[in-house]
PDB file of C-alpha atoms and ligand atoms in Angstrom:
ATOM      1  CA  MET A   1       0.160  -0.302  -0.233  1.00 85.00           C
ATOM      2  CA  ARG A   2       1.252   3.553  -0.751  1.00 95.00           C
ATOM      3  CA  LYS A   3       2.201   5.818   1.582  1.00 97.00           C
ATOM      4  CA  LYS A   4      -0.167   8.941   1.701  1.00 98.00           C
ATOM      5  CA  ILE A   5       1.632  12.161   2.644  1.00 98.00           C
ATOM      6  CA  VAL A   6       1.347  15.740   3.512  1.00 98.00           C
ATOM      7  CA  ALA A   7       4.345  17.703   2.703  1.00 98.00           C
ATOM      8  CA  GLY A   8       5.057  21.567   3.910  1.00 98.00           C
ATOM      9  CA  ASN A   9       7.087  23.481   1.905  1.00 98.00           C
ATOM     10  CA  TRP A  10       8.100  26.684   4.235  1.00 98.00           C
ATOM     11  CA  LYS A  11      10.200  28.004   1.555  1.00 98.00           C
ATOM     12  CA  MET A  12      11.857  31.067   2.275  1.00 98.00           C
ATOM     13  CA  ASN A  13       9.997  32.238   4.689  1.00 98.00           C
ATOM     14  CA  THR A  14       9.488  31.758   8.642  1.00 98.00           C
ATOM     15  CA  ASN A  15      12.473  33.619  10.840  1.00 98.00           C
ATOM     16  CA  PHE A  16      14.113  30.996  13.176  1.00 98.00           C
ATOM     17  CA  GLN A  17      11.898  31.310  16.275  1.00 98.00           C
ATOM     18  CA  GLU A  18       8.536  31.758  13.743  1.00 98.00           C
ATOM     19  CA  GLY A  19       9.959  28.922  12.390  1.00 98.00           C
ATOM     20  CA  ILE A  20      10.626  26.808  15.862  1.00 98.00           C
ATOM     21  CA  GLU A  21       7.162  28.025  17.006  1.00 98.00           C
ATOM     22  CA  LEU A  22       5.357  26.242  14.253  1.00 98.00           C
ATOM     23  CA  ALA A  23       7.172  23.253  14.033  1.00 98.00           C
ATOM     24  CA  LYS A  24       6.163  22.871  17.981  1.00 98.00           C
ATOM     25  CA  SER A  25       2.355  24.477  16.456  1.00 98.00           C
ATOM     26  CA  VAL A  26       2.096  21.233  13.674  1.00 98.00           C
ATOM     27  CA  ALA A  27       3.680  18.360  16.327  1.00 98.00           C
ATOM     28  CA  ASP A  28       1.931  19.049  19.471  1.00 97.00           C
ATOM     29  CA  LYS A  29      -1.117  19.306  17.134  1.00 97.00           C
ATOM     30  CA  TYR A  30      -0.839  16.284  15.195  1.00 96.00           C
ATOM     31  CA  THR A  31      -2.646  14.236  17.146  1.00 91.00           C
ATOM     32  CA  ASP A  32      -5.168  12.572  15.353  1.00 86.00           C
ATOM     33  CA  THR A  33      -2.475  10.211  13.767  1.00 87.00           C
ATOM     34  CA  LYS A  34      -3.103   6.966  10.911  1.00 89.00           C
ATOM     35  CA  ASP A  35      -1.511   4.491  10.039  1.00 91.00           C
ATOM     36  CA  GLY A  36       0.273   4.422   6.163  1.00 94.00           C
ATOM     37  CA  GLN A  37      -0.163   8.404   6.653  1.00 96.00           C
ATOM     38  CA  GLU A  38       2.894  10.817   7.233  1.00 97.00           C
ATOM     39  CA  VAL A  39       3.810  14.722   7.811  1.00 98.00           C
ATOM     40  CA  VAL A  40       6.598  16.415   6.724  1.00 98.00           C
ATOM     41  CA  VAL A  41       7.602  19.858   7.074  1.00 98.00           C
ATOM     42  CA  PHE A  42      10.776  20.761   4.663  1.00 98.00           C
ATOM     43  CA  PRO A  43      11.644  23.817   6.934  1.00 98.00           C
ATOM     44  CA  PRO A  44      14.726  26.487   5.954  1.00 98.00           C
ATOM     45  CA  TYR A  45      18.244  24.808   5.949  1.00 98.00           C
ATOM     46  CA  LEU A  46      19.213  27.708   8.358  1.00 98.00           C
ATOM     47  CA  HIS A  47      16.175  25.413  11.394  1.00 98.00           C
ATOM     48  CA  LEU A  48      17.485  22.096  11.209  1.00 98.00           C
ATOM     49  CA  SER A  49      18.966  21.147  13.082  1.00 98.00           C
ATOM     50  CA  ALA A  50      16.867  23.087  15.361  1.00 98.00           C
ATOM     51  CA  VAL A  51      13.152  21.672  13.938  1.00 98.00           C
ATOM     52  CA  VAL A  52      15.131  18.379  14.469  1.00 98.00           C
ATOM     53  CA  GLU A  53      14.771  18.305  18.252  1.00 98.00           C
ATOM     54  CA  GLU A  54      11.404  19.730  17.695  1.00 98.00           C
ATOM     55  CA  LEU A  55       9.470  17.596  16.093  1.00 98.00           C
ATOM     56  CA  LYS A  56      11.575  14.401  18.340  1.00 97.00           C
ATOM     57  CA  GLY A  57       9.253  12.335  19.805  1.00 95.00           C
ATOM     58  CA  SER A  58       6.309  13.144  17.476  1.00 96.00           C
ATOM     59  CA  LYS A  59       5.043  12.113  14.641  1.00 96.00           C
ATOM     60  CA  VAL A  60       5.841  14.540  12.066  1.00 98.00           C
ATOM     61  CA  THR A  61       8.635  13.769  10.347  1.00 98.00           C
ATOM     62  CA  ILE A  62      10.961  16.703   7.983  1.00 98.00           C
ATOM     63  CA  GLY A  63      12.702  17.163   4.572  1.00 98.00           C
ATOM     64  CA  ALA A  64      15.213  19.728   3.517  1.00 98.00           C
ATOM     65  CA  GLN A  65      14.130  21.814   1.073  1.00 98.00           C
ATOM     66  CA  ASN A  66      17.509  21.602  -1.873  1.00 98.00           C
ATOM     67  CA  CYS A  67      21.054  20.016  -1.525  1.00 98.00           C
ATOM     68  CA  HIS A  68      24.355  20.666  -3.710  1.00 98.00           C
ATOM     69  CA  THR A  69      25.344  17.985  -6.446  1.00 98.00           C
ATOM     70  CA  GLU A  70      28.397  17.081  -4.787  1.00 98.00           C
ATOM     71  CA  LEU A  71      29.194  15.729  -1.112  1.00 97.00           C
ATOM     72  CA  LYS A  72      31.387  17.832  -0.284  1.00 97.00           C
ATOM     73  CA  GLY A  73      34.446  20.281  -0.888  1.00 98.00           C
ATOM     74  CA  ALA A  74      34.737  23.959  -2.369  1.00 98.00           C
ATOM     75  CA  TYR A  75      31.943  25.063  -2.911  1.00 98.00           C
ATOM     76  CA  THR A  76      30.167  27.799  -0.418  1.00 98.00           C
ATOM     77  CA  GLY A  77      27.420  28.399   0.846  1.00 97.00           C
ATOM     78  CA  GLU A  78      25.915  25.412  -0.274  1.00 98.00           C
ATOM     79  CA  ILE A  79      24.708  22.055   1.224  1.00 98.00           C
ATOM     80  CA  SER A  80      25.450  18.675   0.723  1.00 98.00           C
ATOM     81  CA  ALA A  81      23.022  15.525   0.862  1.00 98.00           C
ATOM     82  CA  GLY A  82      25.581  14.054   3.309  1.00 98.00           C
ATOM     83  CA  MET A  83      25.711  16.491   5.936  1.00 98.00           C
ATOM     84  CA  LEU A  84      21.565  16.513   5.590  1.00 98.00           C
ATOM     85  CA  GLN A  85      21.822  12.691   6.134  1.00 98.00           C
ATOM     86  CA  SER A  86      23.759  13.658   9.394  1.00 98.00           C
ATOM     87  CA  ILE A  87      21.523  15.228  11.402  1.00 98.00           C
ATOM     88  CA  GLY A  88      18.439  13.402  10.354  1.00 97.00           C
ATOM     89  CA  MET A  89      16.923  14.226   7.481  1.00 98.00           C
ATOM     90  CA  GLN A  90      14.307  11.965   5.425  1.00 98.00           C
ATOM     91  CA  TYR A  91      13.516  13.534   2.594  1.00 98.00           C
ATOM     92  CA  CYS A  92      14.665  16.442  -0.011  1.00 98.00           C
ATOM     93  CA  LEU A  93      12.677  17.928  -2.667  1.00 98.00           C
ATOM     94  CA  VAL A  94      14.460  17.649  -6.080  1.00 98.00           C
ATOM     95  CA  GLY A  95      13.167  19.666  -8.738  1.00 98.00           C
ATOM     96  CA  HIS A  96      10.768  22.037  -7.229  1.00 98.00           C
ATOM     97  CA  SER A  97       9.602  24.906 -10.493  1.00 97.00           C
ATOM     98  CA  GLU A  98      11.313  27.247  -8.412  1.00 97.00           C
ATOM     99  CA  ARG A  99      14.796  25.681  -7.952  1.00 98.00           C
ATOM    100  CA  ARG A 100      14.234  24.623 -12.033  1.00 97.00           C
ATOM    101  CA  ALA A 101      13.658  29.119 -12.769  1.00 97.00           C
ATOM    102  CA  TYR A 102      15.697  31.449 -10.695  1.00 97.00           C
ATOM    103  CA  PHE A 103      18.354  28.895 -10.802  1.00 98.00           C
ATOM    104  CA  PHE A 104      18.592  27.078 -13.811  1.00 98.00           C
ATOM    105  CA  GLU A 105      18.389  23.538 -12.480  1.00 98.00           C
ATOM    106  CA  ASP A 106      18.520  21.777 -15.645  1.00 98.00           C
ATOM    107  CA  ASP A 107      18.284  17.385 -16.370  1.00 98.00           C
ATOM    108  CA  HIS A 108      21.573  16.811 -15.223  1.00 98.00           C
ATOM    109  CA  GLU A 109      21.796  18.712 -11.806  1.00 98.00           C
ATOM    110  CA  LEU A 110      18.677  17.254 -10.941  1.00 98.00           C
ATOM    111  CA  THR A 111      19.851  13.706 -11.205  1.00 98.00           C
ATOM    112  CA  GLN A 112      23.259  14.859  -9.450  1.00 98.00           C
ATOM    113  CA  LYS A 113      20.991  15.621  -6.385  1.00 98.00           C
ATOM    114  CA  LEU A 114      18.916  12.263  -6.959  1.00 98.00           C
ATOM    115  CA  LYS A 115      22.545  10.165  -6.444  1.00 98.00           C
ATOM    116  CA  GLN A 116      23.513  11.889  -3.420  1.00 98.00           C
ATOM    117  CA  LEU A 117      20.614  12.095  -2.013  1.00 98.00           C
ATOM    118  CA  LEU A 118      19.545   8.207  -2.671  1.00 98.00           C
ATOM    119  CA  ASN A 119      23.663   7.484  -1.671  1.00 98.00           C
ATOM    120  CA  SER A 120      22.538   9.362   2.060  1.00 98.00           C
ATOM    121  CA  SER A 121      19.460   7.692   2.344  1.00 98.00           C
ATOM    122  CA  ILE A 122      16.884  10.669   1.795  1.00 98.00           C
ATOM    123  CA  GLN A 123      14.216  10.066   0.358  1.00 98.00           C
ATOM    124  CA  PRO A 124      14.101  12.470  -2.872  1.00 98.00           C
ATOM    125  CA  ILE A 125      10.302  14.631  -3.565  1.00 98.00           C
ATOM    126  CA  PHE A 126      10.684  15.044  -7.235  1.00 98.00           C
ATOM    127  CA  CYS A 127       8.915  17.956  -8.818  1.00 98.00           C
ATOM    128  CA  CYS A 128       7.324  17.582 -12.033  1.00 98.00           C
ATOM    129  CA  GLY A 129       4.960  20.337 -13.067  1.00 98.00           C
ATOM    130  CA  GLU A 130       3.833  21.650 -17.022  1.00 97.00           C
ATOM    131  CA  SER A 131       3.802  26.504 -16.825  1.00 95.00           C
ATOM    132  CA  LEU A 132       0.266  27.591 -17.898  1.00 93.00           C
ATOM    133  CA  GLU A 133       2.275  28.028 -22.315  1.00 93.00           C
ATOM    134  CA  ASP A 134       2.192  24.505 -21.440  1.00 95.00           C
ATOM    135  CA  ARG A 135      -1.455  23.537 -20.603  1.00 93.00           C
ATOM    136  CA  LYS A 136      -2.574  26.340 -23.409  1.00 92.00           C
ATOM    137  CA  GLU A 137      -0.750  25.147 -26.252  1.00 94.00           C
ATOM    138  CA  GLY A 138      -2.115  20.987 -25.322  1.00 94.00           C
ATOM    139  CA  SER A 139       1.110  20.145 -24.603  1.00 96.00           C
ATOM    140  CA  TYR A 140       0.877  19.080 -20.969  1.00 96.00           C
ATOM    141  CA  LEU A 141       1.525  15.913 -20.970  1.00 97.00           C
ATOM    142  CA  GLU A 142       4.577  15.159 -23.426  1.00 97.00           C
ATOM    143  CA  VAL A 143       6.165  17.874 -20.911  1.00 98.00           C
ATOM    144  CA  ILE A 144       5.889  15.898 -18.161  1.00 98.00           C
ATOM    145  CA  GLU A 145       6.898  13.063 -19.564  1.00 98.00           C
ATOM    146  CA  GLN A 146      10.128  14.676 -20.242  1.00 98.00           C
ATOM    147  CA  GLN A 147      10.356  15.598 -16.816  1.00 98.00           C
ATOM    148  CA  LEU A 148      10.066  12.484 -15.268  1.00 98.00           C
ATOM    149  CA  GLU A 149      12.517  10.937 -18.058  1.00 98.00           C
ATOM    150  CA  LEU A 150      15.868  11.393 -15.980  1.00 98.00           C
ATOM    151  CA  LEU A 151      14.092   9.146 -13.636  1.00 98.00           C
ATOM    152  CA  TRP A 152      13.910   6.097 -15.860  1.00 98.00           C
ATOM    153  CA  ALA A 153      17.751   5.565 -15.340  1.00 98.00           C
ATOM    154  CA  PHE A 154      17.672   4.655 -12.430  1.00 98.00           C
ATOM    155  CA  SER A 155      17.110   0.777 -11.178  1.00 98.00           C
ATOM    156  CA  GLU A 156      14.163  -0.054  -9.640  1.00 98.00           C
ATOM    157  CA  THR A 157      15.623  -0.210  -5.464  1.00 98.00           C
ATOM    158  CA  GLU A 158      16.761   3.106  -6.152  1.00 98.00           C
ATOM    159  CA  PHE A 159      12.903   4.222  -7.490  1.00 98.00           C
ATOM    160  CA  SER A 160      11.396   3.424  -4.917  1.00 98.00           C
ATOM    161  CA  GLN A 161      13.103   5.270  -2.777  1.00 98.00           C
ATOM    162  CA  MET A 162      11.622   8.559  -4.848  1.00 98.00           C
ATOM    163  CA  VAL A 163       7.560  10.222  -4.150  1.00 98.00           C
ATOM    164  CA  ILE A 164       6.402  12.278  -7.416  1.00 98.00           C
ATOM    165  CA  ALA A 165       4.878  15.323  -6.559  1.00 98.00           C
ATOM    166  CA  TYR A 166       2.724  16.809  -9.313  1.00 98.00           C
ATOM    167  CA  GLU A 167       2.707  20.590  -9.350  1.00 97.00           C
ATOM    168  CA  PRO A 168       1.632  23.148 -12.071  1.00 97.00           C
ATOM    169  CA  VAL A 169       3.356  26.056 -12.448  1.00 95.00           C
ATOM    170  CA  TRP A 170       0.063  28.141 -13.131  1.00 93.00           C
ATOM    171  CA  ALA A 171      -0.723  27.053 -10.176  1.00 92.00           C
ATOM    172  CA  ILE A 172       2.038  27.406  -7.328  1.00 90.00           C
ATOM    173  CA  GLY A 173       0.973  30.317  -5.245  1.00 84.00           C
ATOM    174  CA  THR A 174      -1.839  32.303  -7.503  1.00 86.00           C
ATOM    175  CA  GLY A 175      -4.454  30.896  -5.704  1.00 84.00           C
ATOM    176  CA  GLU A 176      -5.101  28.930  -9.561  1.00 84.00           C
ATOM    177  CA  THR A 177      -5.815  25.300  -7.985  1.00 87.00           C
ATOM    178  CA  ALA A 178      -5.479  22.337 -10.735  1.00 90.00           C
ATOM    179  CA  THR A 179      -9.265  21.179 -10.711  1.00 95.00           C
ATOM    180  CA  ALA A 180     -10.065  17.330  -8.871  1.00 96.00           C
ATOM    181  CA  GLU A 181     -10.276  16.220 -13.185  1.00 97.00           C
ATOM    182  CA  GLN A 182      -7.228  17.428 -14.186  1.00 96.00           C
ATOM    183  CA  ALA A 183      -5.319  16.816 -10.933  1.00 97.00           C
ATOM    184  CA  GLN A 184      -6.275  13.162 -11.062  1.00 98.00           C
ATOM    185  CA  GLU A 185      -4.963  13.184 -15.040  1.00 97.00           C
ATOM    186  CA  ILE A 186      -1.846  13.783 -14.597  1.00 98.00           C
ATOM    187  CA  HIS A 187      -1.310  11.740 -11.800  1.00 98.00           C
ATOM    188  CA  ALA A 188      -3.183   8.703 -13.686  1.00 98.00           C
ATOM    189  CA  PHE A 189      -0.286   9.374 -16.456  1.00 98.00           C
ATOM    190  CA  ILE A 190       2.598   9.657 -14.369  1.00 98.00           C
ATOM    191  CA  ARG A 191       1.190   6.772 -13.255  1.00 98.00           C
ATOM    192  CA  THR A 192       1.108   4.696 -16.277  1.00 98.00           C
ATOM    193  CA  LEU A 193       4.545   6.124 -17.019  1.00 98.00           C
ATOM    194  CA  ILE A 194       5.772   4.462 -14.052  1.00 98.00           C
ATOM    195  CA  ARG A 195       3.984   1.211 -14.666  1.00 98.00           C
ATOM    196  CA  GLU A 196       5.635   0.714 -18.370  1.00 98.00           C
ATOM    197  CA  LYS A 197       9.423   1.745 -17.598  1.00 98.00           C
ATOM    198  CA  MET A 198       9.371   0.193 -13.471  1.00 98.00           C
ATOM    199  CA  GLY A 199       6.766  -2.183 -13.988  1.00 98.00           C
ATOM    200  CA  ALA A 200       3.066  -2.347 -12.433  1.00 98.00           C
ATOM    201  CA  ALA A 201       4.776  -3.465  -8.669  1.00 98.00           C
ATOM    202  CA  LEU A 202       5.897   0.181  -8.428  1.00 98.00           C
ATOM    203  CA  ALA A 203       3.335   1.830 -10.448  1.00 98.00           C
ATOM    204  CA  GLU A 204       1.348   0.359  -7.216  1.00 98.00           C
ATOM    205  CA  ASN A 205       3.511   1.747  -4.553  1.00 98.00           C
ATOM    206  CA  THR A 206       4.381   4.962  -5.686  1.00 98.00           C
ATOM    207  CA  SER A 207       3.272   8.104  -3.943  1.00 98.00           C
ATOM    208  CA  ILE A 208       2.725  10.951  -5.919  1.00 98.00           C
ATOM    209  CA  LEU A 209       1.736  14.457  -4.543  1.00 98.00           C
ATOM    210  CA  TYR A 210      -0.737  17.077  -6.384  1.00 97.00           C
ATOM    211  CA  GLY A 211       0.909  20.694  -5.301  1.00 97.00           C
ATOM    212  CA  GLY A 212      -0.631  24.463  -5.834  1.00 95.00           C
ATOM    213  CA  SER A 213      -2.368  26.912  -3.557  1.00 93.00           C
ATOM    214  CA  CYS A 214      -4.368  23.328  -1.853  1.00 96.00           C
ATOM    215  CA  LYS A 215      -6.136  24.666   0.711  1.00 96.00           C
ATOM    216  CA  PRO A 216      -8.183  23.191   3.253  1.00 97.00           C
ATOM    217  CA  SER A 217     -11.004  24.711   0.800  1.00 96.00           C
ATOM    218  CA  ASN A 218     -10.049  21.834  -2.546  1.00 96.00           C
ATOM    219  CA  ALA A 219      -7.991  19.807  -0.530  1.00 98.00           C
ATOM    220  CA  ASN A 220     -10.442  16.902   0.394  1.00 97.00           C
ATOM    221  CA  GLU A 221     -11.361  16.817  -3.280  1.00 97.00           C
ATOM    222  CA  LEU A 222      -8.041  17.183  -4.034  1.00 97.00           C
ATOM    223  CA  PHE A 223      -7.967  13.849  -2.440  1.00 98.00           C
ATOM    224  CA  GLY A 224     -10.820  12.003  -3.171  1.00 97.00           C
ATOM    225  CA  LYS A 225      -8.798  11.156  -6.337  1.00 97.00           C
ATOM    226  CA  ASP A 226      -7.343   7.984  -6.771  1.00 97.00           C
ATOM    227  CA  ASP A 227      -4.038   8.572  -7.992  1.00 98.00           C
ATOM    228  CA  VAL A 228      -4.215  11.799  -5.695  1.00 98.00           C
ATOM    229  CA  ASP A 229      -1.508  10.351  -2.447  1.00 98.00           C
ATOM    230  CA  GLY A 230      -1.641  13.645  -0.408  1.00 98.00           C
ATOM    231  CA  GLY A 231      -0.365  17.122  -1.399  1.00 98.00           C
ATOM    232  CA  LEU A 232       3.151  19.296  -1.334  1.00 98.00           C
ATOM    233  CA  ILE A 233       1.572  22.214   0.383  1.00 98.00           C
ATOM    234  CA  GLY A 234       3.152  26.091  -0.120  1.00 97.00           C
ATOM    235  CA  GLY A 235       1.756  28.961   1.123  1.00 96.00           C
ATOM    236  CA  ALA A 236      -0.729  26.339   3.471  1.00 98.00           C
ATOM    237  CA  ALA A 237       1.954  25.415   5.451  1.00 98.00           C
ATOM    238  CA  LEU A 238       2.683  28.200   6.964  1.00 98.00           C
ATOM    239  CA  ASN A 239      -0.387  28.247   9.344  1.00 98.00           C
ATOM    240  CA  ALA A 240      -0.209  24.841  11.354  1.00 98.00           C
ATOM    241  CA  ASP A 241      -4.574  24.396  11.932  1.00 98.00           C
ATOM    242  CA  ASP A 242      -4.889  25.112   7.737  1.00 98.00           C
ATOM    243  CA  PHE A 243      -1.791  23.086   7.249  1.00 98.00           C
ATOM    244  CA  LEU A 244      -3.259  20.244  10.049  1.00 97.00           C
ATOM    245  CA  ALA A 245      -7.132  20.435   8.291  1.00 97.00           C
ATOM    246  CA  ILE A 246      -5.231  19.758   4.852  1.00 98.00           C
ATOM    247  CA  VAL A 247      -3.391  16.841   6.342  1.00 97.00           C
ATOM    248  CA  LYS A 248      -7.411  15.447   7.751  1.00 96.00           C
ATOM    249  CA  ALA A 249      -8.491  15.784   4.276  1.00 96.00           C
ATOM    250  CA  LEU A 250      -6.027  12.672   3.201  1.00 94.00           C
ATOM    251  CA  ASN A 251      -8.316   9.397   3.219  1.00 66.00           C
TER     252      ASN A 251
HETATM  253  C1  PEP B   1       4.947  24.582  -3.249  1.00 60.82           C
HETATM  254  O1  PEP B   1       5.498  25.673  -3.999  1.00 60.82           O
HETATM  255  O2  PEP B   1       5.160  23.808  -4.142  1.00 60.82           O
HETATM  256  C2  PEP B   1       3.587  25.469  -3.406  1.00 60.82           C
HETATM  257  C3  PEP B   1       2.798  24.477  -3.371  1.00 60.82           C
HETATM  258  O3  PEP B   1       2.951  26.452  -3.695  1.00 60.82           O
HETATM  259  P1  PEP B   1       1.400  26.808  -2.890  1.00 60.82           P
HETATM  260  O4  PEP B   1       0.692  26.007  -1.890  1.00 60.82           O
HETATM  261  O5  PEP B   1       1.829  27.901  -2.489  1.00 60.82           O
HETATM  262  O6  PEP B   1       1.124  27.127  -4.505  1.00 60.82           O
END
């Protein structure tokens, strides 16, 4: 049975004290835990160690928003997968559309990051999603297929560690959400690709999350779809009550 996951990407928000408060609030309020369900927060790097401490004894897990392509060396200002492993990171985002757009991350770089994370026993959440232009042109399925292409070079064992997040760029931070039907179409498409490339068992077991203006008012409908296994949440993850209301929508 694949895991249901709600992941909160805090991006570059919250100062240190606010971040600790938010983590504490999520941990304290997440009491209605269920088997097969995981709640993960992705604070900024600066907060990670302290949030690890804050979450101890709770059912909330933690991930990082990014890592470098190399394990160590002269890369001023960077953080490696090995460093993240050493403070207990369980997940890391890879290929978020903001990193693709603002930091020009390409397939080669994303592949390197995935390798580093897998070598460090950290589960990648690999993000994909089309732009508004792609959607209007009707080329969105091809775009998604192309973005996922690099994953098929990994072994089945490696792939089994990955989570996929479908995040249409036009829905991220815009308040405009994909309809549940639009999300289901893409999620089913992604699962079919996994089935073709990696086999039926991995297709069945891979969690595919939806991201893009997911909030308490639309989470139920989105998560009600067969191939939507939870969400990657941006804005609404900055408020513990909203975030946990989204968690409640997991079925
Ligand atoms: C995101 O950036 O991953 C995201 C889904 O953001 P938001 O929920 O704010 O659209």
